[in-house]
Structure formats: C-alpha cells, structure tokens
Amino acid sequence: QVRERLKQQVAEMKEKFPGFRPGLAILQVGNRDDSNLYINMKLKAAAEIGISANHIKLPNTATEAEVLKCIASLNGDPAVHGFIVQLPLDSDKPINTEKITNAVAPEKDVDGLSSINAGKLSRGDLGDCFIPCTPKGCMELIRQTGVQVAGKRAVVVGRSKIVGAPMHDLLLWNHATVTTCHSKTSTLAEEVAKADILVVAAGKAEMVKGEWIKPGAVVIDCGINHVPDSTKASGKRVVGDVAYSTAKEKASYITPVPGGVGPMTVAMLMQSTVESAQRFLEKFQPGKWNIRYNELTLKMPVPSDIEISRSCIPKPIDQVAKEVGLLPDEVELYGQTKAKVQLSALRRLQDQPDGKYVVVTGITPTPLGEGKSTTTIGLVQALGAHLHQNVFACVRQPSQGPTFGIKGGAAGGGYSQVIPMEEFNLHLTGDIHAITAANNLVAAAVDARIFHELTQTDQALYNRLVPSVNGIRKFSDIQIRRLQKLGINKMDPEALTKEEMNVFVRLDIDPATITWQRVLDTNDRFLRRITIGQSPTEKGFSRTAQFDITVASEIMAVLALADGLDDMRMRLGRMVVASSKRGEPVTADDLGVTGALAVLMKDAVKPNLMQTLEGTPVFVHAGPFANIAHGNSSVLADKIALKLVGKDGFVVTEAGFGADIGMEKFFNIKCRYSGLRPHVVVLVATVRALKMHGGGPAVSAGVPLPKEYTEENLQLLAKGCSNLSKQIQNARMFGVPVVVAVNAFKTDTKAELALVVQLAKEAGAFDAVECTHWAEGGKGAVALAQAVQRASQAPSNFRFLYNVELPVTDKIRLIAQQIYGASDIELLPEAQEKVALYTKQGFGNLPICMAKTHLSLSHDPEQKGAPTGFILPIRDVRASVGAGFLYPLVGTMSTMPGLPTRPCFFDIDLDPVSGEVNGLF
C-alpha cells in the first residue's frame, strides 16, 4: 500500500514538474554480502516507485577522509534528495561511524541517524526531522491495526540509536506511556506483561517468551537472528527476538520474521525520500534558483566605483556557487570572492536544456567607451534581482595594459559592477599570467630550435631529441605524431635512415616567416620593435622581433574558443609559428611543446566565478581584444552558464567594441565554433557618441567635454544616428532581434533620449529603452530587461554572413562591404602573398577576424557616422590556425594597442595596514 501510494505521488510530481525525479543516493563502503542484499532491495523498490537511485560503492580501502569527501559531494548535489550511508562500514581503515552519519546533511538524512535529526525527534519536532526508517515503519504498522496509540502503555525492548531510542521517542510524542527495557532490566517479563504495545529490538533470538505477553497486545518484532536448524539446507533458520509460535496465540497483532518489519523499513526509506523531494519542491522550484540578492543603498551624487564596490559586502563565493546549482567538488575556491569552476560541471549538465543567449554590443564608440560592460552588468542585475530570473553574465577578463593605461578597469561602473573590482581588474586567478608563460615558452622554443639546428649535426640533434636512457631510445607520443606527419611509420628510433633522421630533426624554420611574438601584459611602447640574440652565447644569431600585449596572443584566442581540455590541447598543437624554408607551416606540435602548453593552461581553461553588486553570478573568462582578436569571453563559460540557468533563464555576454567588430566576430567566429545560437542583440548607444558621429568635436580622456556634448543639440544628434542605424542593420543582418539600450548620462536631455529611442525603432530595432543602471543599478535597467525578455520570445532566424568555403579575399570583401559600408577592398602586396600562402597551406577555409580600428566603421578613425564608398586597405594577413581564423590587418592596426600617450602617474596605492587597494582604476 505504501509503495503504491508513493508511486502515485512521484507520478504527480513528474507531471507537475517535467523532468523532475526524487533522487536517492546510497553510499556503501566495502562489499559485505548482507549490505549488498539490503541495497539491492532498496534499489529495486526505488525503481518500482520511480525514484532515481544511485549506488556509490567505495572500496574497503577507503579512508575516513575519502568517505567524508564523497558525502560532501552528495550533500551539495541538488539532484539528491535522500541520502543514506549503508551500515556497517566495511573498511580496512579506522572510520568513526558517528562522524560519518553526522556528516550527512540533515535535510537529506532520510535514515534519520544524524544527531540533529535525533535531537529534533527527542524534542518532539516530528514535522521538522527525518525519523529512522525502522521505527517509522513500526509506527505505520501499529496505525494499520487501528489501535489508538494515545493513552496506551508501550514497552520498547532495546535502546539502540537506530531502533530502540527513536522508537521510544516516537511512541512518547504519539502520547503513549513508554517504558524502555534493556539487557540490564531485572524485571523484563513483568514489564513486557504490562504492554499494550510491545516493540522488541534487542538482537537476541526469541528472547521474549510468548507467555510474557499481555493478551491482545500489538507485538512488533524487529529482530533478525539465526539459529541452528538441521532441517534447512543452510543448517540455520531466521527467527526474531520474540518466540513467535507461542506469542501469536496471545497477541492481537504480531509481525512475522522474516517478512514483517524489514519490507516496511525499505518502504519508509522510500517514503522519506519522497517527503524530502516534496520539501525540496516547496523550497526550490526546479529550474529556479534560490538565490539571495544584495539590496543596494543608492547615493546621489554617485560615488566613485571603488567606493561603491567597497560599500557592498560580497557573498562568500561558495554560497554563490551553491545558489546556482554547482556542486562542491566542481568549485575551486580562490579566497572568499572568486573561484574556478571545473569542466566536469558541463559534463554533468550536458542533458539539461540551454537558456536564452543574449549578446551585448554597441555603436561605434568614443575613446571613452559607451558603457557596454556597465550595461551588461546592469541588465543581469535587473533580470536577476528585480525580475527574479535565473541569469548569468559572461564577461572578459581585463588586460593589465588598459587597466593601467587610459581606459582603466573593466568591471562595469557605478551601481552596475562586478565585485570586488580590484580583484577583477588585477590578477584575478592568474589566467593571463599562464597565457604569458605559455606564449613565451613557444617563442623561446622557436629561437632555441633555430639556434641548435644552425650549430649541430643531424646526429647531435637526434641524440638530444631522442636521448638514450639506460641504453634504450624511445619516441615520445608527440614525436610519433611528428613522424606520422612526415609519413615515417617507424616506432624504433634505431630504424630511421639518415634522410628520415634529417627531416625529423630539422624544422628548417625561415626566420623571416616567424609570426610568433613574445608577449607582456603591460603597455610598453619601447618593446614594439627589439633585437634579440645579442648575447655572445648566441654566436651572432640575432634577429629583429617585437612584444605584443598578452591578450593579443593566439593562446588567449584558443582559450576563448576551446570547448574542453582536449579541444584546447589540439588547438594549441595546431598553432602555426612560422614557415619552413620549403614553405611548409611549422606548428607548436612540430616544436614538441603541445603537452607543455596544455599543462601550463590546465587551470586557465576553467571559468572564473564572481558576482555583481546585487549578488547575481558572473563568469569572468578569457580576454581577447576585439580590434586585434575576436573580442569575446570564452565558449566554455557561456556553455556552462547556459546549462546552469535552465531553459527559461538568460546568459548575457558582451562582445568588444562596436557591433561591426565584436558582434560580427561573435556571430561569424564564436557562434560558428560553439554551435550556440543567440536570441537577442542588445545594442548600447549614448547621446555623447552619437553627437560625435554627427560631427561633434573630438573627445579624449582627462579633458572636459566640449559644450556640444553638455548642451541639447537635436540636429547634431539626429545626424549622428546614422551610425546607430547602420549598427542596427548589421545586427539584423544575422537574423537576430535587436534591443537598443540608450545608456543615459546626466548631461542628456529628455528630448535627446526620446529622439534616440524613436530613431532606433524607425531603423528596425525590436525595441529601444532608456537605461539608468549606472546610477540606479538593476532598478535602472528593468525596462531594458523586460524588452530583452519579450525579444527573446520573438522569431529568430540566425544565419552567418559568409560560407567559410569561399575564397579568403571574398570573405574579407563581404565583411568590408556589408558590415563596414566599403565599396571594395585593396590587398597590399604583403597581404596578397599571405593569402596565397595560407590558401596553399590549407588554411583558406578558416573564418575571418578583421583587425581594425574600433573608432570608425572604416579603417580611418577620423571617419565618423556611417561612411560609404571607401576602399578598405588590407596591409597584411596573419593566421591563428590553432584558434581557427585568419586575421587581416586593416590600415595601421598594431598588436600592441593602447600605448601610453602621456607620462605614467598612477593614482593607486596600497594601504599598508589593511592591505586594501586605494585609488582608481
């Protein structure tokens, strides 16, 4: 009857909450036959009822620490509602059983064995605890007799924590008068004779005699004992603690052994699991986070970003992780406010539906920026803290170059920030440092290989590459891949001919073709062009080289586009660093550094978890620039976030600079590789930038704005909206609805803001909304969030701009003409040579990543608005084969951007007492 009732309840849960199932975990240590039997009974019952049961079996060599670690993981798993540790623990190592049972989370302790549940039972809090399954089953059996417990005299024989003690408490709080007897009770027969209800759990065969029992008593026998019986094949039979044959003559009801209490114990375990699942559903809606948001105390005028950041106390990051459904063993804490998330989370969630995918981009900005990061954070705060949607922000990690340069930090601003902002803007968890180390390892390997090949014979090189260890040579895996690439199918290092040895050991790199540069995450103008190899030890083998900024490294792009460790490793190996003198590409795999790079990047590949001012979760991961790289945060962060938010949630990511750059690359590169399809584009616009596009004077950091920007000028603004219209057109070209976010500044007038909204809608935007999130946090972006919600339900017909199989020149021309407004392109001689070379080398079918100024739709930063009819000059074309794109250099673009334009004077310092960062980013 119990099982049928539970089966019906589970079916109702599934109907009300599709995809939901009560979850039971059974943790076993060792391999005892009796434990295996009991577990199989429980698994069978769970399957019959519809409970998802998981049997976790640890070996008998498991230590206490290993058992506790497993328990912690199950405690944190939201899919587990009931959790039992099968006793006894069959381990060769000393394990404290009480410590283990108390480690189970009380709200999942369906065995009712933890001290917290036992304490609640003893206090009579029956509605707020789990009761051990055997006593619970006994009470159910007593109720089935129809005998009223209240006012009856009850005797419990036995005082174990599992049956006797909780049975006493349970009868007591059901208003019986209870006596507990045990092995030291001298008048056991007399006490038993008084019992209207008798529960025996002493563990002694037929200890209670039939003649002791009061006529008409209800007898519950919990004992399981084996006694000799020559008539049985096993030589023994199972009996209870009560002499059944004589007791049944006097009792009104009595449970048989076996077949009485045992099946009820299993049934009660299932009932407690279902009850736990019901409590879970009351507290947590499936697919709906139970998250605590921070309430902002807004001040006017708005304080500095660092003051606002400091005024908010962040939640412990492990709490944020738990709130969004990450398990404890999927989170690596880096202090109290940031953590890395294991890629195992994506594997666990792979069958979950994705949420809505939103990309934030912008019009062509001023050098001051128009607030895309601030809008991204304001939007997620509005969706989460104000509209109570599951929502994740996925943003890039800022480079130290801009942080200590003109631009400053990238955590958002005002009351829409990622916090703590100093943690966000500085080292975070060291990902950029890992990229710097990996990149420079490749650069060192390139020059070292050239040097050694120039100074050593084939045999000497071979001896160093494949050394003899204890008289035995052996190829490594990466060397076998090199041999296979060369068409040499030999596994014995001694079997290579002289010709095979020559091609194996000599990459024969042409120094003039080296495209791999050293990197540094600091703007240093004097490293734009350097000479290396000037030490006497390099024997005169010097060459001209340069430093790029770290975020321009191909390894940063690999990190951002990889969808797992294995994919990252393969991409790292495919990176082309130069060509040989025969014109063949030389890869990181050819250099033999792929495994080393993967090791250096093994932690960097894990997304970083932080939070906003209002307590919504943020992934901060990867940071490629948008003008010289593809300008988007990582695919992995987006994929994990989309699973965590669920089908009705939102993931908001940001594409760097204007829609012509970051958004175009988001669609044509990132979405092409990730397979993800966006639902909404949010296009950020400001009155200030639109006035600049209308012909307003130049603006620059540290200089007061001219009056054209601080006084109402509708004519100038309307003219500048040509840029807004073009960027809306660019977004709609990909078949995705566009919502324009008009980021309001205090100098903007109502008429100006209304004009931008009007012209945006006329240009084809799904909606256009004025936003005040910088001054008001999520509250100031609620209208934007509601517009995004509506747009996400609108029809979407996402498409790429070009087919990658088109010739390289045609792909570049399509972007130039359709996105920028150019009439045509001009490939300069060096670019023509590179296009021919990369096509010959088999890289012609890669997507295009234009390296272009962000300050204009054209190649000329002075051309504002929406210029047309210009010829786009392509100076050079380079290949990021590992990342998976070709990047044409447009005009005068450099890979060491943002060079300091004035002497350095950093208004930032460290408080020597508190250790806090003081100053501004």
PDB file of C-alpha atoms in Angstrom, residues 359-587:
ATOM      1  CA  VAL A 359      24.932  39.366 -26.637  1.00  0.00           C
ATOM      2  CA  VAL A 360      25.609  42.983 -25.664  1.00  0.00           C
ATOM      3  CA  THR A 361      27.358  45.120 -28.262  1.00  0.00           C
ATOM      4  CA  GLY A 362      27.390  48.801 -29.146  1.00  0.00           C
ATOM      5  CA  ILE A 363      27.550  51.572 -31.685  1.00  0.00           C
ATOM      6  CA  THR A 364      30.978  52.791 -32.778  1.00  0.00           C
ATOM      7  CA  PRO A 365      32.323  54.231 -29.506  1.00  0.00           C
ATOM      8  CA  THR A 366      34.232  57.323 -28.473  1.00  0.00           C
ATOM      9  CA  PRO A 367      37.674  56.730 -26.942  1.00  0.00           C
ATOM     10  CA  LEU A 368      35.919  56.919 -23.548  1.00  0.00           C
ATOM     11  CA  GLY A 369      33.716  53.876 -24.148  1.00  0.00           C
ATOM     12  CA  GLU A 370      29.920  53.909 -24.053  1.00  0.00           C
ATOM     13  CA  GLY A 371      29.218  51.537 -21.169  1.00  0.00           C
ATOM     14  CA  LYS A 372      28.749  48.076 -22.678  1.00  0.00           C
ATOM     15  CA  SER A 373      30.221  46.376 -19.601  1.00  0.00           C
ATOM     16  CA  THR A 374      28.106  48.557 -17.315  1.00  0.00           C
ATOM     17  CA  THR A 375      25.016  47.746 -19.379  1.00  0.00           C
ATOM     18  CA  THR A 376      25.806  44.031 -19.330  1.00  0.00           C
ATOM     19  CA  ILE A 377      26.006  44.055 -15.528  1.00  0.00           C
ATOM     20  CA  GLY A 378      23.002  46.370 -15.116  1.00  0.00           C
ATOM     21  CA  LEU A 379      20.940  44.084 -17.348  1.00  0.00           C
ATOM     22  CA  VAL A 380      21.781  40.907 -15.405  1.00  0.00           C
ATOM     23  CA  GLN A 381      21.105  42.684 -12.105  1.00  0.00           C
ATOM     24  CA  ALA A 382      17.704  43.729 -13.450  1.00  0.00           C
ATOM     25  CA  LEU A 383      16.860  40.246 -14.779  1.00  0.00           C
ATOM     26  CA  GLY A 384      18.011  38.567 -11.571  1.00  0.00           C
ATOM     27  CA  ALA A 385      17.492  40.789  -8.532  1.00  0.00           C
ATOM     28  CA  HIS A 386      14.399  42.603  -9.870  1.00  0.00           C
ATOM     29  CA  LEU A 387      12.645  40.214 -12.270  1.00  0.00           C
ATOM     30  CA  HIS A 388      13.792  37.051 -10.433  1.00  0.00           C
ATOM     31  CA  GLN A 389      15.055  35.213 -13.497  1.00  0.00           C
ATOM     32  CA  ASN A 390      17.990  32.828 -13.488  1.00  0.00           C
ATOM     33  CA  VAL A 391      20.690  34.891 -15.164  1.00  0.00           C
ATOM     34  CA  PHE A 392      24.461  34.744 -15.667  1.00  0.00           C
ATOM     35  CA  ALA A 393      26.786  37.422 -17.005  1.00  0.00           C
ATOM     36  CA  CYS A 394      29.756  36.143 -19.016  1.00  0.00           C
ATOM     37  CA  VAL A 395      32.442  38.774 -19.449  1.00  0.00           C
ATOM     38  CA  ARG A 396      36.097  39.013 -20.407  1.00  0.00           C
ATOM     39  CA  GLN A 397      38.982  39.352 -18.009  1.00  0.00           C
ATOM     40  CA  PRO A 398      40.578  42.793 -18.421  1.00  0.00           C
ATOM     41  CA  SER A 399      44.167  43.223 -19.530  1.00  0.00           C
ATOM     42  CA  GLN A 400      46.613  44.992 -17.252  1.00  0.00           C
ATOM     43  CA  GLY A 401      47.546  47.203 -20.223  1.00  0.00           C
ATOM     44  CA  PRO A 402      44.288  49.198 -20.352  1.00  0.00           C
ATOM     45  CA  THR A 403      43.826  48.889 -16.591  1.00  0.00           C
ATOM     46  CA  PHE A 404      46.990  50.910 -16.024  1.00  0.00           C
ATOM     47  CA  GLY A 405      46.534  52.833 -19.249  1.00  0.00           C
ATOM     48  CA  ILE A 406      43.944  55.338 -20.415  1.00  0.00           C
ATOM     49  CA  LYS A 407      40.834  53.164 -20.227  1.00  0.00           C
ATOM     50  CA  GLY A 408      41.086  51.938 -16.650  1.00  0.00           C
ATOM     51  CA  GLY A 409      39.266  48.890 -15.331  1.00  0.00           C
ATOM     52  CA  ALA A 410      36.534  46.857 -16.991  1.00  0.00           C
ATOM     53  CA  ALA A 411      34.319  45.748 -14.100  1.00  0.00           C
ATOM     54  CA  GLY A 412      31.429  47.955 -15.191  1.00  0.00           C
ATOM     55  CA  GLY A 413      30.799  51.118 -13.245  1.00  0.00           C
ATOM     56  CA  GLY A 414      28.609  52.980 -10.830  1.00  0.00           C
ATOM     57  CA  TYR A 415      25.989  50.679  -9.337  1.00  0.00           C
ATOM     58  CA  SER A 416      26.457  48.053 -12.060  1.00  0.00           C
ATOM     59  CA  GLN A 417      29.743  46.352 -11.308  1.00  0.00           C
ATOM     60  CA  VAL A 418      31.458  43.011 -10.829  1.00  0.00           C
ATOM     61  CA  ILE A 419      32.906  42.903  -7.334  1.00  0.00           C
ATOM     62  CA  PRO A 420      35.404  43.117  -5.790  1.00  0.00           C
ATOM     63  CA  MET A 421      36.558  45.390  -8.605  1.00  0.00           C
ATOM     64  CA  GLU A 422      40.232  45.336  -7.604  1.00  0.00           C
ATOM     65  CA  GLU A 423      40.255  41.522  -7.725  1.00  0.00           C
ATOM     66  CA  PHE A 424      38.516  41.612 -11.088  1.00  0.00           C
ATOM     67  CA  ASN A 425      40.841  44.213 -12.608  1.00  0.00           C
ATOM     68  CA  LEU A 426      44.150  42.855 -11.378  1.00  0.00           C
ATOM     69  CA  HIS A 427      45.458  39.282 -11.407  1.00  0.00           C
ATOM     70  CA  LEU A 428      42.118  37.504 -10.845  1.00  0.00           C
ATOM     71  CA  THR A 429      43.193  33.823 -10.749  1.00  0.00           C
ATOM     72  CA  GLY A 430      46.295  34.181 -12.903  1.00  0.00           C
ATOM     73  CA  ASP A 431      44.894  33.133 -16.299  1.00  0.00           C
ATOM     74  CA  ILE A 432      46.632  35.936 -18.196  1.00  0.00           C
ATOM     75  CA  HIS A 433      49.919  35.096 -16.479  1.00  0.00           C
ATOM     76  CA  ALA A 434      49.505  31.476 -17.580  1.00  0.00           C
ATOM     77  CA  ILE A 435      48.970  32.646 -21.163  1.00  0.00           C
ATOM     78  CA  THR A 436      52.063  34.870 -20.942  1.00  0.00           C
ATOM     79  CA  ALA A 437      54.146  31.927 -19.732  1.00  0.00           C
ATOM     80  CA  ALA A 438      52.790  29.556 -22.382  1.00  0.00           C
ATOM     81  CA  ASN A 439      53.201  32.062 -25.203  1.00  0.00           C
ATOM     82  CA  ASN A 440      56.770  32.900 -24.267  1.00  0.00           C
ATOM     83  CA  LEU A 441      57.623  29.224 -23.936  1.00  0.00           C
ATOM     84  CA  VAL A 442      56.687  28.836 -27.612  1.00  0.00           C
ATOM     85  CA  ALA A 443      58.750  31.905 -28.541  1.00  0.00           C
ATOM     86  CA  ALA A 444      61.764  30.546 -26.653  1.00  0.00           C
ATOM     87  CA  ALA A 445      61.343  27.141 -28.305  1.00  0.00           C
ATOM     88  CA  VAL A 446      61.307  28.723 -31.775  1.00  0.00           C
ATOM     89  CA  ASP A 447      64.573  30.591 -31.287  1.00  0.00           C
ATOM     90  CA  ALA A 448      66.220  27.703 -29.454  1.00  0.00           C
ATOM     91  CA  ARG A 449      65.315  25.348 -32.304  1.00  0.00           C
ATOM     92  CA  ILE A 450      66.765  27.690 -34.924  1.00  0.00           C
ATOM     93  CA  PHE A 451      69.950  28.106 -32.869  1.00  0.00           C
ATOM     94  CA  HIS A 452      70.506  24.381 -32.316  1.00  0.00           C
ATOM     95  CA  GLU A 453      69.767  23.451 -35.913  1.00  0.00           C
ATOM     96  CA  LEU A 454      72.325  26.027 -37.087  1.00  0.00           C
ATOM     97  CA  THR A 455      75.036  24.789 -34.732  1.00  0.00           C
ATOM     98  CA  GLN A 456      74.636  20.996 -34.610  1.00  0.00           C
ATOM     99  CA  THR A 457      74.767  17.980 -36.907  1.00  0.00           C
ATOM    100  CA  ASP A 458      71.745  15.778 -37.568  1.00  0.00           C
ATOM    101  CA  GLN A 459      73.126  13.072 -35.284  1.00  0.00           C
ATOM    102  CA  ALA A 460      73.802  15.506 -32.451  1.00  0.00           C
ATOM    103  CA  LEU A 461      70.286  16.908 -32.741  1.00  0.00           C
ATOM    104  CA  TYR A 462      68.824  13.398 -32.817  1.00  0.00           C
ATOM    105  CA  ASN A 463      70.782  12.415 -29.701  1.00  0.00           C
ATOM    106  CA  ARG A 464      69.306  15.377 -27.848  1.00  0.00           C
ATOM    107  CA  LEU A 465      65.767  14.965 -29.133  1.00  0.00           C
ATOM    108  CA  VAL A 466      65.646  11.178 -28.623  1.00  0.00           C
ATOM    109  CA  PRO A 467      68.182  10.545 -25.860  1.00  0.00           C
ATOM    110  CA  SER A 468      69.276   7.083 -24.844  1.00  0.00           C
ATOM    111  CA  VAL A 469      68.130   6.263 -21.315  1.00  0.00           C
ATOM    112  CA  ASN A 470      69.825   3.176 -19.844  1.00  0.00           C
ATOM    113  CA  GLY A 471      70.850   2.249 -23.358  1.00  0.00           C
ATOM    114  CA  ILE A 472      67.312   2.479 -24.778  1.00  0.00           C
ATOM    115  CA  ARG A 473      65.890   5.140 -27.100  1.00  0.00           C
ATOM    116  CA  LYS A 474      62.157   5.677 -27.198  1.00  0.00           C
ATOM    117  CA  PHE A 475      59.957   8.077 -29.169  1.00  0.00           C
ATOM    118  CA  SER A 476      57.521  10.169 -27.137  1.00  0.00           C
ATOM    119  CA  ASP A 477      53.889  10.473 -28.235  1.00  0.00           C
ATOM    120  CA  ILE A 478      54.446  13.927 -29.693  1.00  0.00           C
ATOM    121  CA  GLN A 479      57.463  12.662 -31.641  1.00  0.00           C
ATOM    122  CA  ILE A 480      55.387   9.793 -33.039  1.00  0.00           C
ATOM    123  CA  ARG A 481      52.840  12.378 -34.259  1.00  0.00           C
ATOM    124  CA  ARG A 482      55.682  14.265 -35.984  1.00  0.00           C
ATOM    125  CA  LEU A 483      56.911  11.082 -37.649  1.00  0.00           C
ATOM    126  CA  GLN A 484      53.406  10.263 -38.859  1.00  0.00           C
ATOM    127  CA  LYS A 485      53.027  13.783 -40.246  1.00  0.00           C
ATOM    128  CA  LEU A 486      56.265  13.215 -42.193  1.00  0.00           C
ATOM    129  CA  GLY A 487      54.966   9.883 -43.493  1.00  0.00           C
ATOM    130  CA  ILE A 488      57.519   7.870 -41.477  1.00  0.00           C
ATOM    131  CA  ASN A 489      55.758   4.836 -39.988  1.00  0.00           C
ATOM    132  CA  LYS A 490      58.543   3.572 -37.760  1.00  0.00           C
ATOM    133  CA  MET A 491      58.427   3.096 -33.996  1.00  0.00           C
ATOM    134  CA  ASP A 492      62.043   2.024 -33.446  1.00  0.00           C
ATOM    135  CA  PRO A 493      64.343   5.058 -33.053  1.00  0.00           C
ATOM    136  CA  GLU A 494      67.253   2.960 -34.314  1.00  0.00           C
ATOM    137  CA  ALA A 495      65.453   2.183 -37.583  1.00  0.00           C
ATOM    138  CA  LEU A 496      65.441   5.701 -39.109  1.00  0.00           C
ATOM    139  CA  THR A 497      67.567   6.241 -42.220  1.00  0.00           C
ATOM    140  CA  LYS A 498      69.855   9.274 -42.448  1.00  0.00           C
ATOM    141  CA  GLU A 499      67.339  11.015 -44.709  1.00  0.00           C
ATOM    142  CA  GLU A 500      64.475  10.287 -42.287  1.00  0.00           C
ATOM    143  CA  MET A 501      66.563  11.458 -39.365  1.00  0.00           C
ATOM    144  CA  ASN A 502      67.307  14.702 -41.224  1.00  0.00           C
ATOM    145  CA  VAL A 503      63.670  15.640 -41.871  1.00  0.00           C
ATOM    146  CA  PHE A 504      62.696  14.566 -38.362  1.00  0.00           C
ATOM    147  CA  VAL A 505      65.238  16.711 -36.504  1.00  0.00           C
ATOM    148  CA  ARG A 506      65.233  19.760 -38.792  1.00  0.00           C
ATOM    149  CA  LEU A 507      62.243  22.076 -38.887  1.00  0.00           C
ATOM    150  CA  ASP A 508      64.356  24.373 -41.058  1.00  0.00           C
ATOM    151  CA  ILE A 509      62.463  27.467 -39.916  1.00  0.00           C
ATOM    152  CA  ASP A 510      62.790  30.542 -42.121  1.00  0.00           C
ATOM    153  CA  PRO A 511      63.396  33.400 -39.636  1.00  0.00           C
ATOM    154  CA  ALA A 512      61.748  35.882 -41.993  1.00  0.00           C
ATOM    155  CA  THR A 513      58.440  33.994 -41.684  1.00  0.00           C
ATOM    156  CA  ILE A 514      58.221  33.856 -37.876  1.00  0.00           C
ATOM    157  CA  THR A 515      54.826  35.180 -36.837  1.00  0.00           C
ATOM    158  CA  TRP A 516      55.041  34.197 -33.181  1.00  0.00           C
ATOM    159  CA  GLN A 517      55.996  37.088 -30.904  1.00  0.00           C
ATOM    160  CA  ARG A 518      56.751  37.356 -27.226  1.00  0.00           C
ATOM    161  CA  VAL A 519      54.057  38.955 -25.088  1.00  0.00           C
ATOM    162  CA  LEU A 520      53.694  41.072 -21.970  1.00  0.00           C
ATOM    163  CA  ASP A 521      50.501  42.212 -20.262  1.00  0.00           C
ATOM    164  CA  THR A 522      51.684  45.796 -19.940  1.00  0.00           C
ATOM    165  CA  ASN A 523      51.612  48.690 -22.398  1.00  0.00           C
ATOM    166  CA  ASP A 524      55.311  49.248 -23.110  1.00  0.00           C
ATOM    167  CA  ARG A 525      55.932  51.285 -26.258  1.00  0.00           C
ATOM    168  CA  PHE A 526      59.670  50.544 -26.298  1.00  0.00           C
ATOM    169  CA  LEU A 527      59.044  46.843 -26.884  1.00  0.00           C
ATOM    170  CA  ARG A 528      57.260  47.382 -30.188  1.00  0.00           C
ATOM    171  CA  ARG A 529      60.477  46.570 -32.035  1.00  0.00           C
ATOM    172  CA  ILE A 530      63.509  44.904 -30.442  1.00  0.00           C
ATOM    173  CA  THR A 531      66.605  42.943 -31.365  1.00  0.00           C
ATOM    174  CA  ILE A 532      67.097  39.558 -29.731  1.00  0.00           C
ATOM    175  CA  GLY A 533      70.099  37.228 -29.605  1.00  0.00           C
ATOM    176  CA  GLN A 534      72.756  39.853 -28.801  1.00  0.00           C
ATOM    177  CA  SER A 535      74.423  37.856 -26.041  1.00  0.00           C
ATOM    178  CA  PRO A 536      77.847  36.390 -27.015  1.00  0.00           C
ATOM    179  CA  THR A 537      76.475  32.929 -26.188  1.00  0.00           C
ATOM    180  CA  GLU A 538      74.057  33.190 -29.128  1.00  0.00           C
ATOM    181  CA  LYS A 539      77.057  33.286 -31.522  1.00  0.00           C
ATOM    182  CA  GLY A 540      75.760  36.180 -33.572  1.00  0.00           C
ATOM    183  CA  PHE A 541      72.394  34.650 -34.385  1.00  0.00           C
ATOM    184  CA  SER A 542      70.317  37.760 -33.724  1.00  0.00           C
ATOM    185  CA  ARG A 543      67.083  38.919 -35.324  1.00  0.00           C
ATOM    186  CA  THR A 544      64.508  41.670 -35.073  1.00  0.00           C
ATOM    187  CA  ALA A 545      61.413  40.806 -33.049  1.00  0.00           C
ATOM    188  CA  GLN A 546      58.702  42.509 -31.014  1.00  0.00           C
ATOM    189  CA  PHE A 547      56.497  42.175 -27.949  1.00  0.00           C
ATOM    190  CA  ASP A 548      52.721  42.094 -28.301  1.00  0.00           C
ATOM    191  CA  ILE A 549      50.286  42.537 -25.448  1.00  0.00           C
ATOM    192  CA  THR A 550      49.319  39.190 -23.860  1.00  0.00           C
ATOM    193  CA  VAL A 551      45.658  39.385 -24.773  1.00  0.00           C
ATOM    194  CA  ALA A 552      46.734  39.525 -28.447  1.00  0.00           C
ATOM    195  CA  SER A 553      48.381  36.105 -28.091  1.00  0.00           C
ATOM    196  CA  GLU A 554      46.826  33.337 -30.125  1.00  0.00           C
ATOM    197  CA  ILE A 555      46.765  31.296 -26.915  1.00  0.00           C
ATOM    198  CA  MET A 556      44.236  33.767 -25.496  1.00  0.00           C
ATOM    199  CA  ALA A 557      42.039  33.187 -28.555  1.00  0.00           C
ATOM    200  CA  VAL A 558      42.496  29.415 -28.174  1.00  0.00           C
ATOM    201  CA  LEU A 559      41.378  29.659 -24.549  1.00  0.00           C
ATOM    202  CA  ALA A 560      38.324  31.667 -25.555  1.00  0.00           C
ATOM    203  CA  LEU A 561      37.245  29.312 -28.363  1.00  0.00           C
ATOM    204  CA  ALA A 562      38.105  25.895 -26.884  1.00  0.00           C
ATOM    205  CA  ASP A 563      35.190  23.752 -25.705  1.00  0.00           C
ATOM    206  CA  GLY A 564      37.196  21.476 -23.425  1.00  0.00           C
ATOM    207  CA  LEU A 565      40.650  20.373 -22.352  1.00  0.00           C
ATOM    208  CA  ASP A 566      41.148  18.036 -25.285  1.00  0.00           C
ATOM    209  CA  ASP A 567      39.967  20.623 -27.800  1.00  0.00           C
ATOM    210  CA  MET A 568      42.270  23.226 -26.240  1.00  0.00           C
ATOM    211  CA  ARG A 569      45.212  20.832 -26.434  1.00  0.00           C
ATOM    212  CA  MET A 570      44.568  20.114 -30.105  1.00  0.00           C
ATOM    213  CA  ARG A 571      44.204  23.820 -30.901  1.00  0.00           C
ATOM    214  CA  LEU A 572      47.458  24.583 -29.095  1.00  0.00           C
ATOM    215  CA  GLY A 573      49.210  21.924 -31.161  1.00  0.00           C
ATOM    216  CA  ARG A 574      47.843  23.346 -34.439  1.00  0.00           C
ATOM    217  CA  MET A 575      49.157  26.868 -33.814  1.00  0.00           C
ATOM    218  CA  VAL A 576      51.450  27.902 -36.692  1.00  0.00           C
ATOM    219  CA  VAL A 577      54.536  29.809 -35.548  1.00  0.00           C
ATOM    220  CA  ALA A 578      56.443  30.147 -38.834  1.00  0.00           C
ATOM    221  CA  SER A 579      57.054  28.512 -42.189  1.00  0.00           C
ATOM    222  CA  SER A 580      59.965  26.311 -43.175  1.00  0.00           C
ATOM    223  CA  LYS A 581      62.295  27.325 -45.980  1.00  0.00           C
ATOM    224  CA  ARG A 582      60.260  24.934 -48.114  1.00  0.00           C
ATOM    225  CA  GLY A 583      57.138  26.994 -47.424  1.00  0.00           C
ATOM    226  CA  GLU A 584      55.510  24.439 -45.099  1.00  0.00           C
ATOM    227  CA  PRO A 585      53.783  25.567 -41.889  1.00  0.00           C
ATOM    228  CA  VAL A 586      55.651  24.881 -38.621  1.00  0.00           C
ATOM    229  CA  THR A 587      53.344  24.210 -35.678  1.00  0.00           C
TER     230      THR A 587
END
